[in-house]
C-alpha atoms as a printed R data frame, in Angstrom:
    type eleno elety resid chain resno       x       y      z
1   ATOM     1    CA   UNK     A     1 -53.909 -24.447  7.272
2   ATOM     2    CA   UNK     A     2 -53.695 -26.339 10.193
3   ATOM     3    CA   UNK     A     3 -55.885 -25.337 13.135
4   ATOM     4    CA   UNK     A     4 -54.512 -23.250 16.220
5   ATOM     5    CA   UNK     A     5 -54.953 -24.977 19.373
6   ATOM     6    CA   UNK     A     6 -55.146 -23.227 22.493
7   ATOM     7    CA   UNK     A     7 -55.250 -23.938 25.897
8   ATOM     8    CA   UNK     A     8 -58.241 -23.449 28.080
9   ATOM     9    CA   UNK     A     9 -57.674 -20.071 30.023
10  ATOM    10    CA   UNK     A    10 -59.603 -18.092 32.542
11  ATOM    11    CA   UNK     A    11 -59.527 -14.517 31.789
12  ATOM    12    CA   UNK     A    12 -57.309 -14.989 28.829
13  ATOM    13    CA   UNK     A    13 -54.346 -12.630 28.030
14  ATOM    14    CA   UNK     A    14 -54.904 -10.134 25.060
15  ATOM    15    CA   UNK     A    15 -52.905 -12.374 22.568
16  ATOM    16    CA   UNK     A    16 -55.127 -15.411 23.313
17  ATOM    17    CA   UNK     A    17 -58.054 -13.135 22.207
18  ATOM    18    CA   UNK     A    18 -56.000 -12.344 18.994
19  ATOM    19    CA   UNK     A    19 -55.874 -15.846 17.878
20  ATOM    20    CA   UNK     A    20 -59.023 -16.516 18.318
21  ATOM    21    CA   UNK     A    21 -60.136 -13.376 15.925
22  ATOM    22    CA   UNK     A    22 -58.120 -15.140 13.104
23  ATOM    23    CA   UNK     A    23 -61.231 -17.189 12.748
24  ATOM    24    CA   UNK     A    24 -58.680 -20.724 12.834
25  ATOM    25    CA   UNK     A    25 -58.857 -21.593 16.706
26  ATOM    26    CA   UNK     A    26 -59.820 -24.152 18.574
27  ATOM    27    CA   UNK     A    27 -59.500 -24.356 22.215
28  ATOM    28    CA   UNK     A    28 -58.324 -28.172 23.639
29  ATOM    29    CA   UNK     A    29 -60.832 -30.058 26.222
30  ATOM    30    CA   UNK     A    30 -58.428 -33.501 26.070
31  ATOM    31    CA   UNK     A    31 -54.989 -32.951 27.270
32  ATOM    32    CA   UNK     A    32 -53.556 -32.868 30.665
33  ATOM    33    CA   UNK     A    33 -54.241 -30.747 33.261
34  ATOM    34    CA   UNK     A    34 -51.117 -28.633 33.774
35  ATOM    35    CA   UNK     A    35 -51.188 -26.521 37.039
36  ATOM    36    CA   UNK     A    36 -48.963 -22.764 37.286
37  ATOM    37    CA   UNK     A    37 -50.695 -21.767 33.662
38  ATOM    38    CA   UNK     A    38 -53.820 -19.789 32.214
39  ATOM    39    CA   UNK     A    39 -55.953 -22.755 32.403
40  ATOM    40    CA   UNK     A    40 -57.164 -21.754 36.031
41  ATOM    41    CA   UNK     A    41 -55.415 -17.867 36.192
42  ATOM    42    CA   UNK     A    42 -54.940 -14.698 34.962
43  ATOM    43    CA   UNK     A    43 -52.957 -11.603 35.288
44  ATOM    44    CA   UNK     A    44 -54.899  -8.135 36.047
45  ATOM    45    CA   UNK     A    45 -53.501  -4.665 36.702
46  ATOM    46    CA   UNK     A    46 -54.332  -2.797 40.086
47  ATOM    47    CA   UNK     A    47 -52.364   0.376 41.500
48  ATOM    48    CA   UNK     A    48 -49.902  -2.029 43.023
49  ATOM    49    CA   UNK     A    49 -48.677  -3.631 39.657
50  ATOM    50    CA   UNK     A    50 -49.553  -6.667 38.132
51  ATOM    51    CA   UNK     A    51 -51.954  -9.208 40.356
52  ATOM    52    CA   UNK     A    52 -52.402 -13.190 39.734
53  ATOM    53    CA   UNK     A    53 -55.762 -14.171 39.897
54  ATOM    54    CA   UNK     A    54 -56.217 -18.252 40.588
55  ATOM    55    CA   UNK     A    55 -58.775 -20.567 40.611
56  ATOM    56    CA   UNK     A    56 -58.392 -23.158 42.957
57  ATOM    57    CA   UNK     A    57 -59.366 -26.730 41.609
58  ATOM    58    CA   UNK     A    58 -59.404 -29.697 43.063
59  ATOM    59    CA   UNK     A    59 -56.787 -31.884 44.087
60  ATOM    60    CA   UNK     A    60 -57.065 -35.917 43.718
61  ATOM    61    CA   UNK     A    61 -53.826 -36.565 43.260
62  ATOM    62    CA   UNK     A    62 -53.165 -37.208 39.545
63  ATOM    63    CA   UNK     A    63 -53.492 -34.891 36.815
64  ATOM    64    CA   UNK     A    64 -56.531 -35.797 35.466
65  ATOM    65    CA   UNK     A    65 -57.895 -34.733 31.487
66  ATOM    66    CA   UNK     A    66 -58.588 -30.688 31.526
67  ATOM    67    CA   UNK     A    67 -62.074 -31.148 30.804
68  ATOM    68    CA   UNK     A    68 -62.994 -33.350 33.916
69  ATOM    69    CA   UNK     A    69 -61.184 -30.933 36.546
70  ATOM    70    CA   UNK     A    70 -63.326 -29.457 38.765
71  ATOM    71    CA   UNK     A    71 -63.213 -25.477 40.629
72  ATOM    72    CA   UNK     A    72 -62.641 -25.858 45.045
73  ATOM    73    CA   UNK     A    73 -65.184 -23.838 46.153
74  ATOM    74    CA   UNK     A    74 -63.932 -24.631 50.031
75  ATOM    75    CA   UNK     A    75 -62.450 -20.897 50.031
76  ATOM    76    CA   UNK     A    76 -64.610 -17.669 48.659
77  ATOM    77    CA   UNK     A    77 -62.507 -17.046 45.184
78  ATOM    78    CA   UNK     A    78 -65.160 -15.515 43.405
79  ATOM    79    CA   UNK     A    79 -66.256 -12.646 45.822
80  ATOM    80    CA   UNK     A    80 -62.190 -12.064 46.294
81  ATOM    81    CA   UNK     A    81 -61.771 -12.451 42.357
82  ATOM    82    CA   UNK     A    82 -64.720  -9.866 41.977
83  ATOM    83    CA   UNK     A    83 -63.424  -7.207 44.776
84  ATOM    84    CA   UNK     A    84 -59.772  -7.556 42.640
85  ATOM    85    CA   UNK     A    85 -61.175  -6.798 39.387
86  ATOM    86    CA   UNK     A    86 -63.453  -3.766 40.716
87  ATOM    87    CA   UNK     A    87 -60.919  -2.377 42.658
88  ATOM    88    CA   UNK     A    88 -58.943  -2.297 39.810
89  ATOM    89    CA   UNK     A    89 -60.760  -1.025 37.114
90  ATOM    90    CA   UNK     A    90 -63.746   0.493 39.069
91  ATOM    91    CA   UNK     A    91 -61.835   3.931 37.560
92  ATOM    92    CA   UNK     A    92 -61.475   2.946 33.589
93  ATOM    93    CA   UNK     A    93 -63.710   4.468 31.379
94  ATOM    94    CA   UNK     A    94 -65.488   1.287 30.033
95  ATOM    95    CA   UNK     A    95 -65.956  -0.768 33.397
96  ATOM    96    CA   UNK     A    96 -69.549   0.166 34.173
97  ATOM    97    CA   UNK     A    97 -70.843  -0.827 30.432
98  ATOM    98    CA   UNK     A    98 -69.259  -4.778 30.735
99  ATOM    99    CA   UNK     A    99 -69.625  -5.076 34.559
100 ATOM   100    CA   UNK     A   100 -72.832  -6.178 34.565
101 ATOM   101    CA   UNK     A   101 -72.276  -9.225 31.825
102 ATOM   102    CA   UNK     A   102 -69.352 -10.769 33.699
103 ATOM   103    CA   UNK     A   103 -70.489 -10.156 37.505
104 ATOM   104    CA   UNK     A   104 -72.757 -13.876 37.438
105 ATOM   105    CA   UNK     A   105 -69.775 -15.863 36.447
106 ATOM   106    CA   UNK     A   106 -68.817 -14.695 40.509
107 ATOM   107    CA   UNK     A   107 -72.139 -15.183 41.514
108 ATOM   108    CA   UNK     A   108 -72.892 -18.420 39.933
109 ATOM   109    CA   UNK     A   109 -70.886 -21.972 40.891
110 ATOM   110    CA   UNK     A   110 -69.587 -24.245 37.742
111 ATOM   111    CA   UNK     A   111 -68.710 -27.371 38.651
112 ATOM   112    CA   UNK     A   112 -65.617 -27.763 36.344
113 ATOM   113    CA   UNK     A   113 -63.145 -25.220 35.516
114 ATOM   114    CA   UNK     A   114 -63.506 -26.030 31.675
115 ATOM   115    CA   UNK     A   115 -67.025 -25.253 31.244
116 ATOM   116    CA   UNK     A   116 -66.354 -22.151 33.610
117 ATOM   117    CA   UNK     A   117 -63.573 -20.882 30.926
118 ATOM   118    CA   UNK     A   118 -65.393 -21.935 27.871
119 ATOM   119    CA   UNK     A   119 -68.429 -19.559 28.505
120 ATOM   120    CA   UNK     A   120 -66.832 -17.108 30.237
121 ATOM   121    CA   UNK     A   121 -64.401 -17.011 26.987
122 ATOM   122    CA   UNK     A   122 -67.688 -16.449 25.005
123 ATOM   123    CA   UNK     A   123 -69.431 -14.284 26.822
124 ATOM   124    CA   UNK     A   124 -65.444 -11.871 26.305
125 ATOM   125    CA   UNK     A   125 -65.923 -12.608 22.730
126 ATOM   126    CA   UNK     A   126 -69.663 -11.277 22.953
127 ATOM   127    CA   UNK     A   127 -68.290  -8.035 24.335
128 ATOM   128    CA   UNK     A   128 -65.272  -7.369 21.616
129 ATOM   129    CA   UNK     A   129 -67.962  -7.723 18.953
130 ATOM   130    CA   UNK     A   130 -66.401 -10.893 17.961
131 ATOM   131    CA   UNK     A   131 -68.478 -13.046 15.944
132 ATOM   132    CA   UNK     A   132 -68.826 -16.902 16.116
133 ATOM   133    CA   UNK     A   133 -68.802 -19.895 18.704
134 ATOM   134    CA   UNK     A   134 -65.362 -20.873 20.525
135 ATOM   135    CA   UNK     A   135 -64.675 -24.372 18.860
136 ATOM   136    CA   UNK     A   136 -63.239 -27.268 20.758
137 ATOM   137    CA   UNK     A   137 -61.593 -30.482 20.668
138 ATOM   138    CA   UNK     A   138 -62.688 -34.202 19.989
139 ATOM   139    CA   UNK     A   139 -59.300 -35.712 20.139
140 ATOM   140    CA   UNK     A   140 -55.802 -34.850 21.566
141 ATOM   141    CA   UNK     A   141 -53.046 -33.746 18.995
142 ATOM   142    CA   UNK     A   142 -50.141 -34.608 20.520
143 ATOM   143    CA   UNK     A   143 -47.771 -31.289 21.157
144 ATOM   144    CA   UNK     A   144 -45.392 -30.340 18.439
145 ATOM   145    CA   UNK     A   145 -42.466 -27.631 18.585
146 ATOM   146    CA   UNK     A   146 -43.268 -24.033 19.920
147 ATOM   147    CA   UNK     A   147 -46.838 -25.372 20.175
148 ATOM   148    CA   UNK     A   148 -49.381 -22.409 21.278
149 ATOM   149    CA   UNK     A   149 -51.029 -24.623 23.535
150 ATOM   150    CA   UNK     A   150 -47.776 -24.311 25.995
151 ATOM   151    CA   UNK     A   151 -46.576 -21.304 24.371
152 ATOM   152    CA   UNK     A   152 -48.745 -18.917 25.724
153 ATOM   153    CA   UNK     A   153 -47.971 -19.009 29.383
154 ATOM   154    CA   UNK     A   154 -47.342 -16.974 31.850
155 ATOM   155    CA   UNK     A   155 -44.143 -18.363 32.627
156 ATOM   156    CA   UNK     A   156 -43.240 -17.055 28.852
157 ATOM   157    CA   UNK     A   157 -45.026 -14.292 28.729
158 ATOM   158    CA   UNK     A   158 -42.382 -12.120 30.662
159 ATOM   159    CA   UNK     A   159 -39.705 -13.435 28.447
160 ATOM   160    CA   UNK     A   160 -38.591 -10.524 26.026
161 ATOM   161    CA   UNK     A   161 -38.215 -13.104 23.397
162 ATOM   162    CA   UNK     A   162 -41.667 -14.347 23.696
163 ATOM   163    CA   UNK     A   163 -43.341 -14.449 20.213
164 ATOM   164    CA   UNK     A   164 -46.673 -12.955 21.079
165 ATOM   165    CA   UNK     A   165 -45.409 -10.234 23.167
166 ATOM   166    CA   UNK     A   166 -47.225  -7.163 22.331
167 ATOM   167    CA   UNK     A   167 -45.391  -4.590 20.277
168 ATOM   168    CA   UNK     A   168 -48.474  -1.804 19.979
169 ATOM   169    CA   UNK     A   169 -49.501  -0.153 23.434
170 ATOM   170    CA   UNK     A   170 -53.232   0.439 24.259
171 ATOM   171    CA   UNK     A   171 -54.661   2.844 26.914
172 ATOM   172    CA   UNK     A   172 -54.165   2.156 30.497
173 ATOM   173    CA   UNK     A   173 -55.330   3.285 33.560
174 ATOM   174    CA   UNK     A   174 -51.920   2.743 35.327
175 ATOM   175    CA   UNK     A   175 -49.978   3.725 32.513
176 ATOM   176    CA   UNK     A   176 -48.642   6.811 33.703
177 ATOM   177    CA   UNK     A   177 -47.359   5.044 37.101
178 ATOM   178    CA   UNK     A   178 -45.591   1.638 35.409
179 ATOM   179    CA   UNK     A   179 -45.326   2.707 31.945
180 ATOM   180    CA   UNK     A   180 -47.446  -0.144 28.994
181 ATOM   181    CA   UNK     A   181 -47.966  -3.480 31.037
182 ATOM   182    CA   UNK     A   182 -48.022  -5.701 27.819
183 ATOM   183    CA   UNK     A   183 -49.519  -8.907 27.770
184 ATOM   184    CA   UNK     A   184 -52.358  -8.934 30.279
185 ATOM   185    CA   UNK     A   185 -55.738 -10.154 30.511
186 ATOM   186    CA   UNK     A   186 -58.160  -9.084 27.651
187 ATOM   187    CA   UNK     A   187 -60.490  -7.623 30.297
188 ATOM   188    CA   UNK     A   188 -57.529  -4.430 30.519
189 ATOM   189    CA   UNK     A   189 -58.241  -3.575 26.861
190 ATOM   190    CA   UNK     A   190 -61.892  -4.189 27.602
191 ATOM   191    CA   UNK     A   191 -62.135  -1.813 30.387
192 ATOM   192    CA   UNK     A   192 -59.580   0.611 29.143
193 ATOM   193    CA   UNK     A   193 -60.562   0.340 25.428
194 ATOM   194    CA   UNK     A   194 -63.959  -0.644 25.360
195 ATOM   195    CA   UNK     A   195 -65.172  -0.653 21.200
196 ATOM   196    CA   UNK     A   196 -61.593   0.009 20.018
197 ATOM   197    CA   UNK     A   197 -60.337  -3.183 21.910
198 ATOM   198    CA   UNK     A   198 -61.375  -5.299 18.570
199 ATOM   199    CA   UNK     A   199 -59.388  -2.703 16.633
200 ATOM   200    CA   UNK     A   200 -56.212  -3.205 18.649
201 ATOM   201    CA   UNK     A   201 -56.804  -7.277 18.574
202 ATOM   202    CA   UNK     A   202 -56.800  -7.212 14.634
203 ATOM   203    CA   UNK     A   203 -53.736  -5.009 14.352
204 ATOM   204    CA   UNK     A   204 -51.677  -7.075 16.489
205 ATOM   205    CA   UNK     A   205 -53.645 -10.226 15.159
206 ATOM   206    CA   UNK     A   206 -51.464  -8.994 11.600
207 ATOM   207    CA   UNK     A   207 -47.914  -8.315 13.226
208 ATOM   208    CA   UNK     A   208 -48.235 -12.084 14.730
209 ATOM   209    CA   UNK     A   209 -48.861 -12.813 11.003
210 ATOM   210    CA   UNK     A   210 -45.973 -10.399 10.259
């Protein structure tokens, strides 16, 4: 079976994190930069709705290989990205049990965004009880049709069509204000589900499958 490729993400989305459980994942470190995707955001929930979160990179005009792009640190995005995410789910009932493992990534500068996402990726998998090492890339694959790598965007994401939307609601903090958000960063069923979040990634991990 070939090998799913994903793109690198920051704060993935919860079907990201599915893919990865199936154990035949491997994230890419050689293809383009492409701006306006998961590579340097992610989507959170707050009492206003749902709230982009970006990393800023740096800009030398040309689009340079995702693994050599490196994080602007010219404006304070972590302390903002921090105060977001508390703010948020401050109030779920797992926040203060993971808070304290994914605090230093908005304390501590990385010089490129890649490196940022890759352990920040495993230290999510750590925390879901996931076993096993994120593998990467050695060479680019070119893109094929519906290729995951450009699939999962956000972009597609609010498509009803879109093949990883989530079918199977979790618990959410909001939920009784905007009804099931599907489809947003894994740190919502981390903070909302805390142990059962694994549980929830398997059983939609099978209706992809399906």
């Amino acid at each position: 079976m070939d090998k799913i490729l994903l793109s690198t993400a920051y704060l993935p989305p919860v079907e990201y994190f599915a893919l990865l459980l199936s154990g035949n994942a491997a994230v890419e470190r050689e293809e383009r930069y492409q701006k306006q995707s998961y590579r340097n955001r992610t989507v959170i929930m707050n009492g206003n709705g749902p709230l982009n979160l970006i990393i800023p990179t740096v800009h030398d005009g040309r689009m340079g290989v995702v693994k050599d792009v490196r994080i602007e640190y010219t404006t304070p995005w972590q302390r903002a990205h921090w105060r977001s995410i508390e703010s948020a789910y401050n109030n779920t009932p797992y926040y203060l049990y993971y808070k304290d493992a994914l605090k230093p990534f908005y304390e501590q500068e990385y010089e490129r965004i890649f490196d940022f996402n890759l352990q920040l990726t495993q230290t999510l998998l750590k925390l879901l009880r996931i076993d096993g090492e994120v593998a990467v890339t050695t060479n680019f694959k070119p893109y094929t049709e519906n290729d995951t790598r450009l699939l999962i965007h956000p972009k597609h994401a609010k498509k009803d069509d879109y093949p990883f939307r989530l079918k199977t609601s979790y618990y959410q903090v909001f939920e009784d204000k905007f009804g099931f958000v599907p489809n947003l960063s894994v740190i919502d069923l981390l903070f909302n589900e805390g142990p059962q979040a694994v549980t929830y990634l398997r059983t939609i991990l099978q209706q992809f499958d399906n």
